[in-house]
PDB file of C-alpha atoms in Angstrom:
ATOM      1  CA  MET A  56    -109.766  18.683 -98.445  1.00  0.00           C
ATOM      2  CA  GLN A  57    -107.241  18.886-101.277  1.00  0.00           C
ATOM      3  CA  GLY A  58    -103.708  18.859 -99.891  1.00  0.00           C
ATOM      4  CA  LEU A  59    -104.907  18.156 -96.333  1.00  0.00           C
ATOM      5  CA  ASP A  60    -103.361  15.531 -94.046  1.00  0.00           C
ATOM      6  CA  ALA A  61    -106.453  13.661 -92.817  1.00  0.00           C
ATOM      7  CA  ALA A  62    -104.620  11.507 -90.269  1.00  0.00           C
ATOM      8  CA  HIS A  63    -106.594  11.469 -86.972  1.00  0.00           C
ATOM      9  CA  LEU A  64    -109.091  13.990 -88.386  1.00  0.00           C
ATOM     10  CA  VAL A  65    -112.663  13.483 -87.130  1.00  0.00           C
ATOM     11  CA  LEU A  66    -115.653  14.899 -89.029  1.00  0.00           C
ATOM     12  CA  THR A  67    -119.028  14.870 -87.293  1.00  0.00           C
ATOM     13  CA  ASP A  68    -122.390  15.641 -88.969  1.00  0.00           C
ATOM     14  CA  THR A  69    -120.650  17.008 -92.051  1.00  0.00           C
ATOM     15  CA  ASP A  70    -122.045  17.722 -95.509  1.00  0.00           C
ATOM     16  CA  LEU A  71    -119.462  16.378 -97.977  1.00  0.00           C
ATOM     17  CA  THR A  72    -121.672  16.617-101.055  1.00  0.00           C
ATOM     18  CA  GLY A  73    -119.282  18.869-102.941  1.00  0.00           C
ATOM     19  CA  CYS A  74    -116.097  18.032-101.048  1.00  0.00           C
ATOM     20  CA  LEU A  75    -113.002  17.219-103.132  1.00  0.00           C
ATOM     21  CA  PHE A  76    -110.700  14.595-101.620  1.00  0.00           C
ATOM     22  CA  SER A  77    -108.136  14.337-104.417  1.00  0.00           C
ATOM     23  CA  GLY A  78    -104.692  15.367-103.218  1.00  0.00           C
ATOM     24  CA  ALA A  79    -105.429  14.645 -99.537  1.00  0.00           C
ATOM     25  CA  PHE A  80    -103.149  12.406 -97.479  1.00  0.00           C
ATOM     26  CA  HIS A  81    -103.981   9.504 -95.148  1.00  0.00           C
ATOM     27  CA  LEU A  82    -107.669   9.399 -96.060  1.00  0.00           C
ATOM     28  CA  ASP A  83    -107.798   5.858 -94.709  1.00  0.00           C
ATOM     29  CA  GLN A  84    -107.269   7.321 -91.217  1.00  0.00           C
ATOM     30  CA  LEU A  85    -110.158   9.774 -91.530  1.00  0.00           C
ATOM     31  CA  ARG A  86    -113.007   9.219 -89.058  1.00  0.00           C
ATOM     32  CA  LEU A  87    -116.563  10.069 -90.048  1.00  0.00           C
ATOM     33  CA  GLU A  88    -119.018  10.303 -87.158  1.00  0.00           C
ATOM     34  CA  GLY A  89    -122.705  11.126 -86.955  1.00  0.00           C
ATOM     35  CA  ARG A  90    -124.706  11.903 -90.063  1.00  0.00           C
ATOM     36  CA  THR A  91    -122.241  12.388 -92.911  1.00  0.00           C
ATOM     37  CA  THR A  92    -123.775  13.365 -96.248  1.00  0.00           C
ATOM     38  CA  PHE A  93    -122.211  12.542 -99.608  1.00  0.00           C
ATOM     39  CA  ALA A  94    -123.425  13.243-103.120  1.00  0.00           C
ATOM     40  CA  ASN A  95    -125.868  10.778-104.676  1.00  0.00           C
ATOM     41  CA  ALA A  96    -125.700   9.109-108.047  1.00  0.00           C
ATOM     42  CA  PRO A  97    -128.502  10.118-110.442  1.00  0.00           C
ATOM     43  CA  ALA A  98    -130.493   6.916-109.992  1.00  0.00           C
ATOM     44  CA  GLY A  99    -132.688   5.620-112.774  1.00  0.00           C
ATOM     45  CA  TRP A 100    -132.485   5.464-116.542  1.00  0.00           C
ATOM     46  CA  HIS A 101    -130.602   8.107-118.503  1.00  0.00           C
ATOM     47  CA  ARG A 102    -129.433   8.573-122.062  1.00  0.00           C
ATOM     48  CA  HIS A 103    -125.721   8.397-122.824  1.00  0.00           C
ATOM     49  CA  GLY A 104    -125.385   9.399-126.444  1.00  0.00           C
ATOM     50  CA  MET A 105    -127.701   7.057-128.336  1.00  0.00           C
ATOM     51  CA  ARG A 106    -127.902   4.301-125.726  1.00  0.00           C
ATOM     52  CA  PRO A 107    -129.821   4.158-122.430  1.00  0.00           C
ATOM     53  CA  VAL A 108    -127.886   3.583-119.208  1.00  0.00           C
ATOM     54  CA  HIS A 109    -129.117   2.804-115.713  1.00  0.00           C
ATOM     55  CA  PHE A 110    -127.485   3.985-112.481  1.00  0.00           C
ATOM     56  CA  ALA A 111    -128.229   2.444-109.101  1.00  0.00           C
ATOM     57  CA  ARG A 112    -128.847   4.747-106.155  1.00  0.00           C
ATOM     58  CA  ARG A 113    -125.677   5.059-104.063  1.00  0.00           C
ATOM     59  CA  ARG A 114    -123.416   7.588-102.376  1.00  0.00           C
ATOM     60  CA  VAL A 115    -120.631   8.890-104.591  1.00  0.00           C
ATOM     61  CA  LEU A 116    -117.744  11.321-104.375  1.00  0.00           C
ATOM     62  CA  ALA A 117    -117.726  14.684-106.106  1.00  0.00           C
ATOM     63  CA  GLU A 118    -114.730  13.482-108.147  1.00  0.00           C
ATOM     64  CA  GLU A 119    -116.844  10.764-109.754  1.00  0.00           C
ATOM     65  CA  HIS A 120    -119.506  13.352-110.573  1.00  0.00           C
ATOM     66  CA  HIS A 121    -116.857  15.481-112.270  1.00  0.00           C
ATOM     67  CA  TRP A 122    -115.337  12.600-114.230  1.00  0.00           C
ATOM     68  CA  ARG A 123    -118.678  11.238-115.425  1.00  0.00           C
ATOM     69  CA  GLY A 124    -119.963  14.730-116.163  1.00  0.00           C
ATOM     70  CA  TYR A 125    -116.919  15.367-118.329  1.00  0.00           C
ATOM     71  CA  THR A 126    -116.902  12.040-120.184  1.00  0.00           C
ATOM     72  CA  ALA A 127    -120.689  11.969-120.719  1.00  0.00           C
ATOM     73  CA  ARG A 128    -120.679  14.991-122.975  1.00  0.00           C
ATOM     74  CA  PRO A 129    -122.911  16.389-124.374  1.00  0.00           C
ATOM     75  CA  SER A 130    -125.561  14.836-122.089  1.00  0.00           C
ATOM     76  CA  PRO A 131    -124.203  14.182-118.565  1.00  0.00           C
ATOM     77  CA  GLY A 132    -127.456  12.491-117.511  1.00  0.00           C
ATOM     78  CA  GLY A 133    -127.603  14.024-114.056  1.00  0.00           C
ATOM     79  CA  TRP A 134    -123.873  13.920-113.287  1.00  0.00           C
ATOM     80  CA  ARG A 135    -122.468  17.305-112.262  1.00  0.00           C
ATOM     81  CA  PRO A 136    -119.292  18.256-114.146  1.00  0.00           C
ATOM     82  CA  ALA A 137    -116.557  20.394-112.627  1.00  0.00           C
ATOM     83  CA  LEU A 138    -116.752  24.164-112.956  1.00  0.00           C
ATOM     84  CA  ARG A 139    -113.954  24.118-115.521  1.00  0.00           C
ATOM     85  CA  ARG A 140    -115.440  21.371-117.570  1.00  0.00           C
ATOM     86  CA  SER A 141    -113.337  22.046-120.669  1.00  0.00           C
ATOM     87  CA  ASP A 142    -110.038  21.445-118.833  1.00  0.00           C
ATOM     88  CA  PRO A 143    -109.347  17.677-118.704  1.00  0.00           C
ATOM     89  CA  ALA A 144    -106.288  18.217-116.525  1.00  0.00           C
ATOM     90  CA  ARG A 145    -108.548  19.321-113.682  1.00  0.00           C
ATOM     91  CA  THR A 146    -110.798  16.292-114.043  1.00  0.00           C
ATOM     92  CA  PRO A 147    -109.656  13.222-112.044  1.00  0.00           C
ATOM     93  CA  ASP A 148    -109.197   9.974-113.955  1.00  0.00           C
ATOM     94  CA  PRO A 149    -110.849   6.671-112.923  1.00  0.00           C
ATOM     95  CA  GLU A 150    -107.617   5.327-111.428  1.00  0.00           C
ATOM     96  CA  GLY A 151    -107.339   8.317-109.085  1.00  0.00           C
ATOM     97  CA  VAL A 152    -110.998   8.199-108.089  1.00  0.00           C
ATOM     98  CA  ALA A 153    -110.724   4.448-107.396  1.00  0.00           C
ATOM     99  CA  ALA A 154    -107.830   5.159-105.002  1.00  0.00           C
ATOM    100  CA  LEU A 155    -109.965   7.712-103.153  1.00  0.00           C
ATOM    101  CA  TYR A 156    -112.838   5.246-102.832  1.00  0.00           C
ATOM    102  CA  ARG A 157    -110.427   2.579-101.585  1.00  0.00           C
ATOM    103  CA  GLN A 158    -109.021   4.781 -98.821  1.00  0.00           C
ATOM    104  CA  LEU A 159    -112.405   6.054 -97.665  1.00  0.00           C
ATOM    105  CA  ARG A 160    -113.817   2.528 -97.748  1.00  0.00           C
ATOM    106  CA  LYS A 161    -111.062   1.447 -95.376  1.00  0.00           C
ATOM    107  CA  ALA A 162    -111.948   4.345 -93.090  1.00  0.00           C
ATOM    108  CA  PHE A 163    -115.551   3.110 -92.916  1.00  0.00           C
ATOM    109  CA  GLU A 164    -114.454  -0.491 -92.368  1.00  0.00           C
ATOM    110  CA  ASP A 165    -112.072   0.487 -89.571  1.00  0.00           C
ATOM    111  CA  SER A 166    -114.986   2.174 -87.814  1.00  0.00           C
ATOM    112  CA  LYS A 167    -116.994  -1.094 -88.143  1.00  0.00           C
ATOM    113  CA  ASN A 168    -119.464   0.471 -90.560  1.00  0.00           C
ATOM    114  CA  GLU A 169    -119.608  -2.267 -93.192  1.00  0.00           C
ATOM    115  CA  PRO A 170    -122.907  -1.147 -94.804  1.00  0.00           C
ATOM    116  CA  GLY A 171    -121.529   2.386 -95.068  1.00  0.00           C
ATOM    117  CA  ALA A 172    -118.450   1.061 -96.845  1.00  0.00           C
ATOM    118  CA  ALA A 173    -120.543  -0.853 -99.402  1.00  0.00           C
ATOM    119  CA  ASP A 174    -121.212   2.168-101.633  1.00  0.00           C
ATOM    120  CA  PHE A 175    -117.523   3.052-101.654  1.00  0.00           C
ATOM    121  CA  TYR A 176    -116.598  -0.498-102.629  1.00  0.00           C
ATOM    122  CA  TYR A 177    -119.153  -0.221-105.452  1.00  0.00           C
ATOM    123  CA  GLY A 178    -117.632   3.099-106.540  1.00  0.00           C
ATOM    124  CA  GLU A 179    -114.115   1.658-106.441  1.00  0.00           C
ATOM    125  CA  CYS A 180    -115.129  -1.261-108.666  1.00  0.00           C
ATOM    126  CA  GLU A 181    -116.961   1.095-111.034  1.00  0.00           C
ATOM    127  CA  MET A 182    -113.855   3.214-111.509  1.00  0.00           C
ATOM    128  CA  ARG A 183    -111.665   0.156-112.002  1.00  0.00           C
ATOM    129  CA  ARG A 184    -114.134  -1.130-114.594  1.00  0.00           C
ATOM    130  CA  HIS A 185    -113.835   2.125-116.556  1.00  0.00           C
ATOM    131  CA  ASP A 186    -110.075   2.526-116.074  1.00  0.00           C
ATOM    132  CA  LEU A 187    -108.432   1.891-119.450  1.00  0.00           C
ATOM    133  CA  THR A 188    -104.861   2.494-118.278  1.00  0.00           C
ATOM    134  CA  GLY A 189    -104.345   1.103-114.780  1.00  0.00           C
ATOM    135  CA  THR A 190    -106.642  -1.946-115.106  1.00  0.00           C
ATOM    136  CA  SER A 191    -105.880  -4.794-117.500  1.00  0.00           C
ATOM    137  CA  LYS A 192    -108.394  -5.863-120.123  1.00  0.00           C
ATOM    138  CA  GLY A 193    -108.921  -9.264-118.493  1.00  0.00           C
ATOM    139  CA  GLU A 194    -109.589  -7.669-115.119  1.00  0.00           C
ATOM    140  CA  ARG A 195    -112.039  -5.241-116.686  1.00  0.00           C
ATOM    141  CA  LEU A 196    -113.899  -8.149-118.315  1.00  0.00           C
ATOM    142  CA  LEU A 197    -114.172  -9.867-114.922  1.00  0.00           C
ATOM    143  CA  LEU A 198    -115.453  -6.655-113.379  1.00  0.00           C
ATOM    144  CA  TRP A 199    -117.996  -6.260-116.170  1.00  0.00           C
ATOM    145  CA  GLY A 200    -119.306  -9.768-115.491  1.00  0.00           C
ATOM    146  CA  TYR A 201    -119.325  -9.199-111.723  1.00  0.00           C
ATOM    147  CA  TRP A 202    -121.236  -5.949-112.223  1.00  0.00           C
ATOM    148  CA  LEU A 203    -123.714  -7.482-114.675  1.00  0.00           C
ATOM    149  CA  LEU A 204    -124.549 -10.510-112.538  1.00  0.00           C
ATOM    150  CA  SER A 205    -124.760  -8.981-109.068  1.00  0.00           C
ATOM    151  CA  GLY A 206    -123.605  -5.344-109.002  1.00  0.00           C
ATOM    152  CA  TYR A 207    -120.218  -6.344-107.485  1.00  0.00           C
ATOM    153  CA  GLY A 208    -121.927  -8.584-104.958  1.00  0.00           C
ATOM    154  CA  LEU A 209    -124.029  -5.687-103.614  1.00  0.00           C
ATOM    155  CA  ARG A 210    -127.250  -5.866-105.663  1.00  0.00           C
ATOM    156  CA  ALA A 211    -129.270  -8.833-104.425  1.00  0.00           C
ATOM    157  CA  SER A 212    -132.209  -8.069-106.732  1.00  0.00           C
ATOM    158  CA  ARG A 213    -129.943  -8.326-109.776  1.00  0.00           C
ATOM    159  CA  ALA A 214    -128.461 -11.656-108.691  1.00  0.00           C
ATOM    160  CA  PHE A 215    -131.865 -13.149-107.815  1.00  0.00           C
ATOM    161  CA  GLY A 216    -133.295 -11.810-111.075  1.00  0.00           C
ATOM    162  CA  TRP A 217    -130.610 -13.631-113.061  1.00  0.00           C
ATOM    163  CA  LEU A 218    -131.207 -16.727-110.918  1.00  0.00           C
ATOM    164  CA  LEU A 219    -134.939 -16.661-111.695  1.00  0.00           C
ATOM    165  CA  ALA A 220    -134.212 -16.180-115.403  1.00  0.00           C
ATOM    166  CA  ALA A 221    -131.676 -19.033-115.421  1.00  0.00           C
ATOM    167  CA  MET A 222    -134.086 -21.387-113.642  1.00  0.00           C
ATOM    168  CA  THR A 223    -136.870 -20.441-116.065  1.00  0.00           C
ATOM    169  CA  VAL A 224    -134.631 -21.262-119.039  1.00  0.00           C
ATOM    170  CA  THR A 225    -133.613 -24.527-117.351  1.00  0.00           C
ATOM    171  CA  VAL A 226    -137.250 -25.540-116.837  1.00  0.00           C
ATOM    172  CA  LEU A 227    -138.149 -24.759-120.460  1.00  0.00           C
ATOM    173  CA  LEU A 228    -135.158 -26.694-121.786  1.00  0.00           C
ATOM    174  CA  LEU A 229    -135.944 -29.674-119.570  1.00  0.00           C
ATOM    175  CA  MET A 230    -139.549 -29.663-120.739  1.00  0.00           C
ATOM    176  CA  GLY A 231    -138.467 -29.484-124.375  1.00  0.00           C
ATOM    177  CA  VAL A 232    -135.534 -31.883-124.577  1.00  0.00           C
ATOM    178  CA  GLY A 233    -134.491 -32.950-121.075  1.00  0.00           C
ATOM    179  CA  LEU A 234    -137.305 -35.049-119.647  1.00  0.00           C
ATOM    180  CA  PRO A 235    -138.152 -38.433-121.182  1.00  0.00           C
ATOM    181  CA  THR A 236    -141.677 -39.157-122.312  1.00  0.00           C
ATOM    182  CA  HIS A 237    -142.017 -41.861-119.654  1.00  0.00           C
ATOM    183  CA  ASP A 238    -139.749 -42.934-116.849  1.00  0.00           C
ATOM    184  CA  PRO A 239    -138.071 -46.137-118.090  1.00  0.00           C
ATOM    185  CA  ASP A 240    -138.908 -49.287-116.150  1.00  0.00           C
ATOM    186  CA  GLN A 241    -136.226 -51.768-115.265  1.00  0.00           C
ATOM    187  CA  ALA A 242    -136.173 -54.872-117.438  1.00  0.00           C
ATOM    188  CA  THR A 243    -134.917 -58.285-116.299  1.00  0.00           C
ATOM    189  CA  THR A 244    -133.775 -60.955-118.742  1.00  0.00           C
ATOM    190  CA  GLY A 245    -132.694 -64.519-117.897  1.00  0.00           C
ATOM    191  CA  THR A 246    -130.764 -67.306-119.511  1.00  0.00           C
ATOM    192  CA  LEU A 247    -131.151 -70.958-118.559  1.00  0.00           C
ATOM    193  CA  HIS A 248    -127.961 -73.018-118.464  1.00  0.00           C
ATOM    194  CA  GLY A 249    -128.925 -76.496-117.369  1.00  0.00           C
ATOM    195  CA  SER A 250    -129.962 -76.129-113.747  1.00  0.00           C
ATOM    196  CA  ARG A 251    -128.625 -72.577-113.481  1.00  0.00           C
ATOM    197  CA  ILE A 252    -130.425 -69.343-114.397  1.00  0.00           C
ATOM    198  CA  SER A 253    -128.524 -66.120-115.095  1.00  0.00           C
ATOM    199  CA  LEU A 254    -130.563 -62.960-114.566  1.00  0.00           C
ATOM    200  CA  ASN A 255    -129.589 -59.471-115.832  1.00  0.00           C
ATOM    201  CA  THR A 256    -131.476 -56.342-114.820  1.00  0.00           C
ATOM    202  CA  ARG A 257    -130.966 -53.127-116.725  1.00  0.00           C
ATOM    203  CA  THR A 258    -132.658 -49.757-117.061  1.00  0.00           C
ATOM    204  CA  PRO A 259    -133.364 -48.676-120.630  1.00  0.00           C
ATOM    205  CA  THR A 260    -132.010 -45.341-121.792  1.00  0.00           C
ATOM    206  CA  PRO A 261    -134.614 -42.576-121.248  1.00  0.00           C
ATOM    207  CA  ALA A 262    -136.247 -41.717-124.549  1.00  0.00           C
ATOM    208  CA  LEU A 263    -138.200 -38.676-125.691  1.00  0.00           C
ATOM    209  CA  HIS A 264    -141.081 -38.985-128.140  1.00  0.00           C
ATOM    210  CA  GLY A 265    -143.950 -36.831-129.290  1.00  0.00           C
ATOM    211  CA  GLY A 266    -144.281 -33.279-130.546  1.00  0.00           C
ATOM    212  CA  TRP A 267    -143.929 -29.981-128.740  1.00  0.00           C
ATOM    213  CA  SER A 268    -147.607 -29.875-127.801  1.00  0.00           C
ATOM    214  CA  GLN A 269    -147.119 -33.069-125.802  1.00  0.00           C
ATOM    215  CA  ARG A 270    -143.932 -31.806-124.166  1.00  0.00           C
ATOM    216  CA  MET A 271    -145.212 -28.412-122.987  1.00  0.00           C
ATOM    217  CA  THR A 272    -147.686 -29.616-120.373  1.00  0.00           C
ATOM    218  CA  TRP A 273    -148.287 -28.641-116.767  1.00  0.00           C
ATOM    219  CA  ALA A 274    -147.257 -32.080-115.553  1.00  0.00           C
ATOM    220  CA  ARG A 275    -143.887 -31.835-117.300  1.00  0.00           C
ATOM    221  CA  ALA A 276    -143.505 -28.232-116.099  1.00  0.00           C
ATOM    222  CA  GLU A 277    -144.008 -29.333-112.495  1.00  0.00           C
ATOM    223  CA  LYS A 278    -141.506 -32.156-112.902  1.00  0.00           C
ATOM    224  CA  ALA A 279    -138.947 -29.893-114.597  1.00  0.00           C
ATOM    225  CA  THR A 280    -139.346 -27.322-111.814  1.00  0.00           C
ATOM    226  CA  ARG A 281    -138.666 -30.011-109.222  1.00  0.00           C
ATOM    227  CA  VAL A 282    -135.519 -31.050-111.087  1.00  0.00           C
ATOM    228  CA  ALA A 283    -134.289 -27.428-111.356  1.00  0.00           C
ATOM    229  CA  VAL A 284    -134.936 -26.550-107.713  1.00  0.00           C
ATOM    230  CA  ASN A 285    -133.453 -29.788-106.415  1.00  0.00           C
ATOM    231  CA  SER A 286    -130.336 -29.417-108.535  1.00  0.00           C
ATOM    232  CA  VAL A 287    -129.740 -25.840-107.329  1.00  0.00           C
ATOM    233  CA  VAL A 288    -130.705 -26.010-103.662  1.00  0.00           C
ATOM    234  CA  PHE A 289    -130.344 -29.661-102.727  1.00  0.00           C
ATOM    235  CA  ARG A 290    -127.677 -30.484-105.359  1.00  0.00           C
ATOM    236  CA  SER A 291    -129.376 -33.646-106.588  1.00  0.00           C
ATOM    237  CA  SER A 292    -132.385 -34.270-108.783  1.00  0.00           C
ATOM    238  CA  GLY A 293    -132.967 -38.020-108.480  1.00  0.00           C
ATOM    239  CA  GLN A 294    -134.720 -37.983-111.864  1.00  0.00           C
ATOM    240  CA  ASN A 295    -134.169 -39.904-115.085  1.00  0.00           C
ATOM    241  CA  LEU A 296    -133.099 -37.481-117.794  1.00  0.00           C
ATOM    242  CA  THR A 297    -132.204 -37.733-121.441  1.00  0.00           C
ATOM    243  CA  THR A 298    -128.617 -37.121-122.500  1.00  0.00           C
ATOM    244  CA  ALA A 299    -129.431 -33.481-123.279  1.00  0.00           C
ATOM    245  CA  GLY A 300    -131.231 -33.161-119.943  1.00  0.00           C
ATOM    246  CA  THR A 301    -128.173 -34.469-118.091  1.00  0.00           C
ATOM    247  CA  TYR A 302    -126.004 -31.747-119.592  1.00  0.00           C
ATOM    248  CA  ILE A 303    -128.651 -29.115-118.910  1.00  0.00           C
ATOM    249  CA  GLU A 304    -128.773 -30.153-115.260  1.00  0.00           C
ATOM    250  CA  MET A 305    -124.957 -30.094-115.051  1.00  0.00           C
ATOM    251  CA  ALA A 306    -124.906 -26.539-116.380  1.00  0.00           C
ATOM    252  CA  SER A 307    -127.615 -25.432-113.956  1.00  0.00           C
ATOM    253  CA  ARG A 308    -125.792 -27.014-111.006  1.00  0.00           C
ATOM    254  CA  LEU A 309    -122.699 -25.040-111.976  1.00  0.00           C
ATOM    255  CA  LEU A 310    -124.210 -21.616-112.710  1.00  0.00           C
ATOM    256  CA  GLU A 311    -127.321 -21.222-110.582  1.00  0.00           C
ATOM    257  CA  PRO A 312    -125.751 -21.912-107.143  1.00  0.00           C
ATOM    258  CA  VAL A 313    -123.209 -19.188-107.974  1.00  0.00           C
ATOM    259  CA  LEU A 314    -126.054 -16.722-108.570  1.00  0.00           C
ATOM    260  CA  LEU A 315    -127.713 -17.846-105.341  1.00  0.00           C
ATOM    261  CA  ALA A 316    -124.450 -17.277-103.459  1.00  0.00           C
ATOM    262  CA  LEU A 317    -124.024 -13.822-105.015  1.00  0.00           C
ATOM    263  CA  GLY A 318    -127.522 -12.855-103.888  1.00  0.00           C
ATOM    264  CA  ALA A 319    -126.809 -14.052-100.345  1.00  0.00           C
ATOM    265  CA  LEU A 320    -123.488 -12.181-100.386  1.00  0.00           C
ATOM    266  CA  ALA A 321    -125.260  -8.970-101.422  1.00  0.00           C
ATOM    267  CA  ILE A 322    -127.765  -9.279 -98.563  1.00  0.00           C
ATOM    268  CA  ARG A 323    -124.959  -9.948 -96.096  1.00  0.00           C
ATOM    269  CA  GLY A 324    -123.021  -6.913 -97.327  1.00  0.00           C
ATOM    270  CA  ARG A 325    -125.973  -4.661 -96.548  1.00  0.00           C
ATOM    271  CA  ILE A 326    -126.796  -5.973 -93.072  1.00  0.00           C
ATOM    272  CA  LYS A 327    -123.325  -6.879 -91.781  1.00  0.00           C
ATOM    273  CA  ARG A 328    -122.163  -4.975 -88.709  1.00  0.00           C
TER     274      ARG A 328
END
């Protein structure tokens, strides 16, 4: 489709596995009907140089295959390079591929196919994350974090996995330094002034005593789990905590609801119509 004006063009039951869209015009007005087939990313673990990389299963454009196949030399890891692999001028850059994903994503969204547009949004963010010229360093760092935590809000398993890990760390920290040895009881003191009595009631500061063997018990684990779940889901723990435990709960109430929201956003992105 290079050089083609795609305005008002309708493709039905078309295999676009090897189709090149770069150079086409008005791709956002392209209509895709029926069963349209795109290329797939090589899902699973692969080796990129000396380090392992993992690719999620999704639909991708041939241009991304060519760019990744060219930049992943000498081991493309399942990505198919262009026929003229040695010519970088014929290989699209991430900024150009991101623009293609953006236009085709809009075409899917205009046809009310939100789940179909999800893979193209993922591809657009991937190209922006790897774009060293058109995307600022700060924006790339945000995209890296968004990708790592939830796969751009499209990978619920990743977000819930981080949430489970964060809650596990919170429970362990609360068991170790956050929960007091005993819940402090209120103490009342009085002073007699003639026929008058002044009473003062105060709650002692929660204190933690004992070694690690006394802290790592099932009873404290159950209590710490209650604190973590309540602080994330119900936004209040209602428990007496040490000073360290208070800060741990504050951090969990800030981070873990964000991970929960990212997981819910990913599920919504896949089932929205």
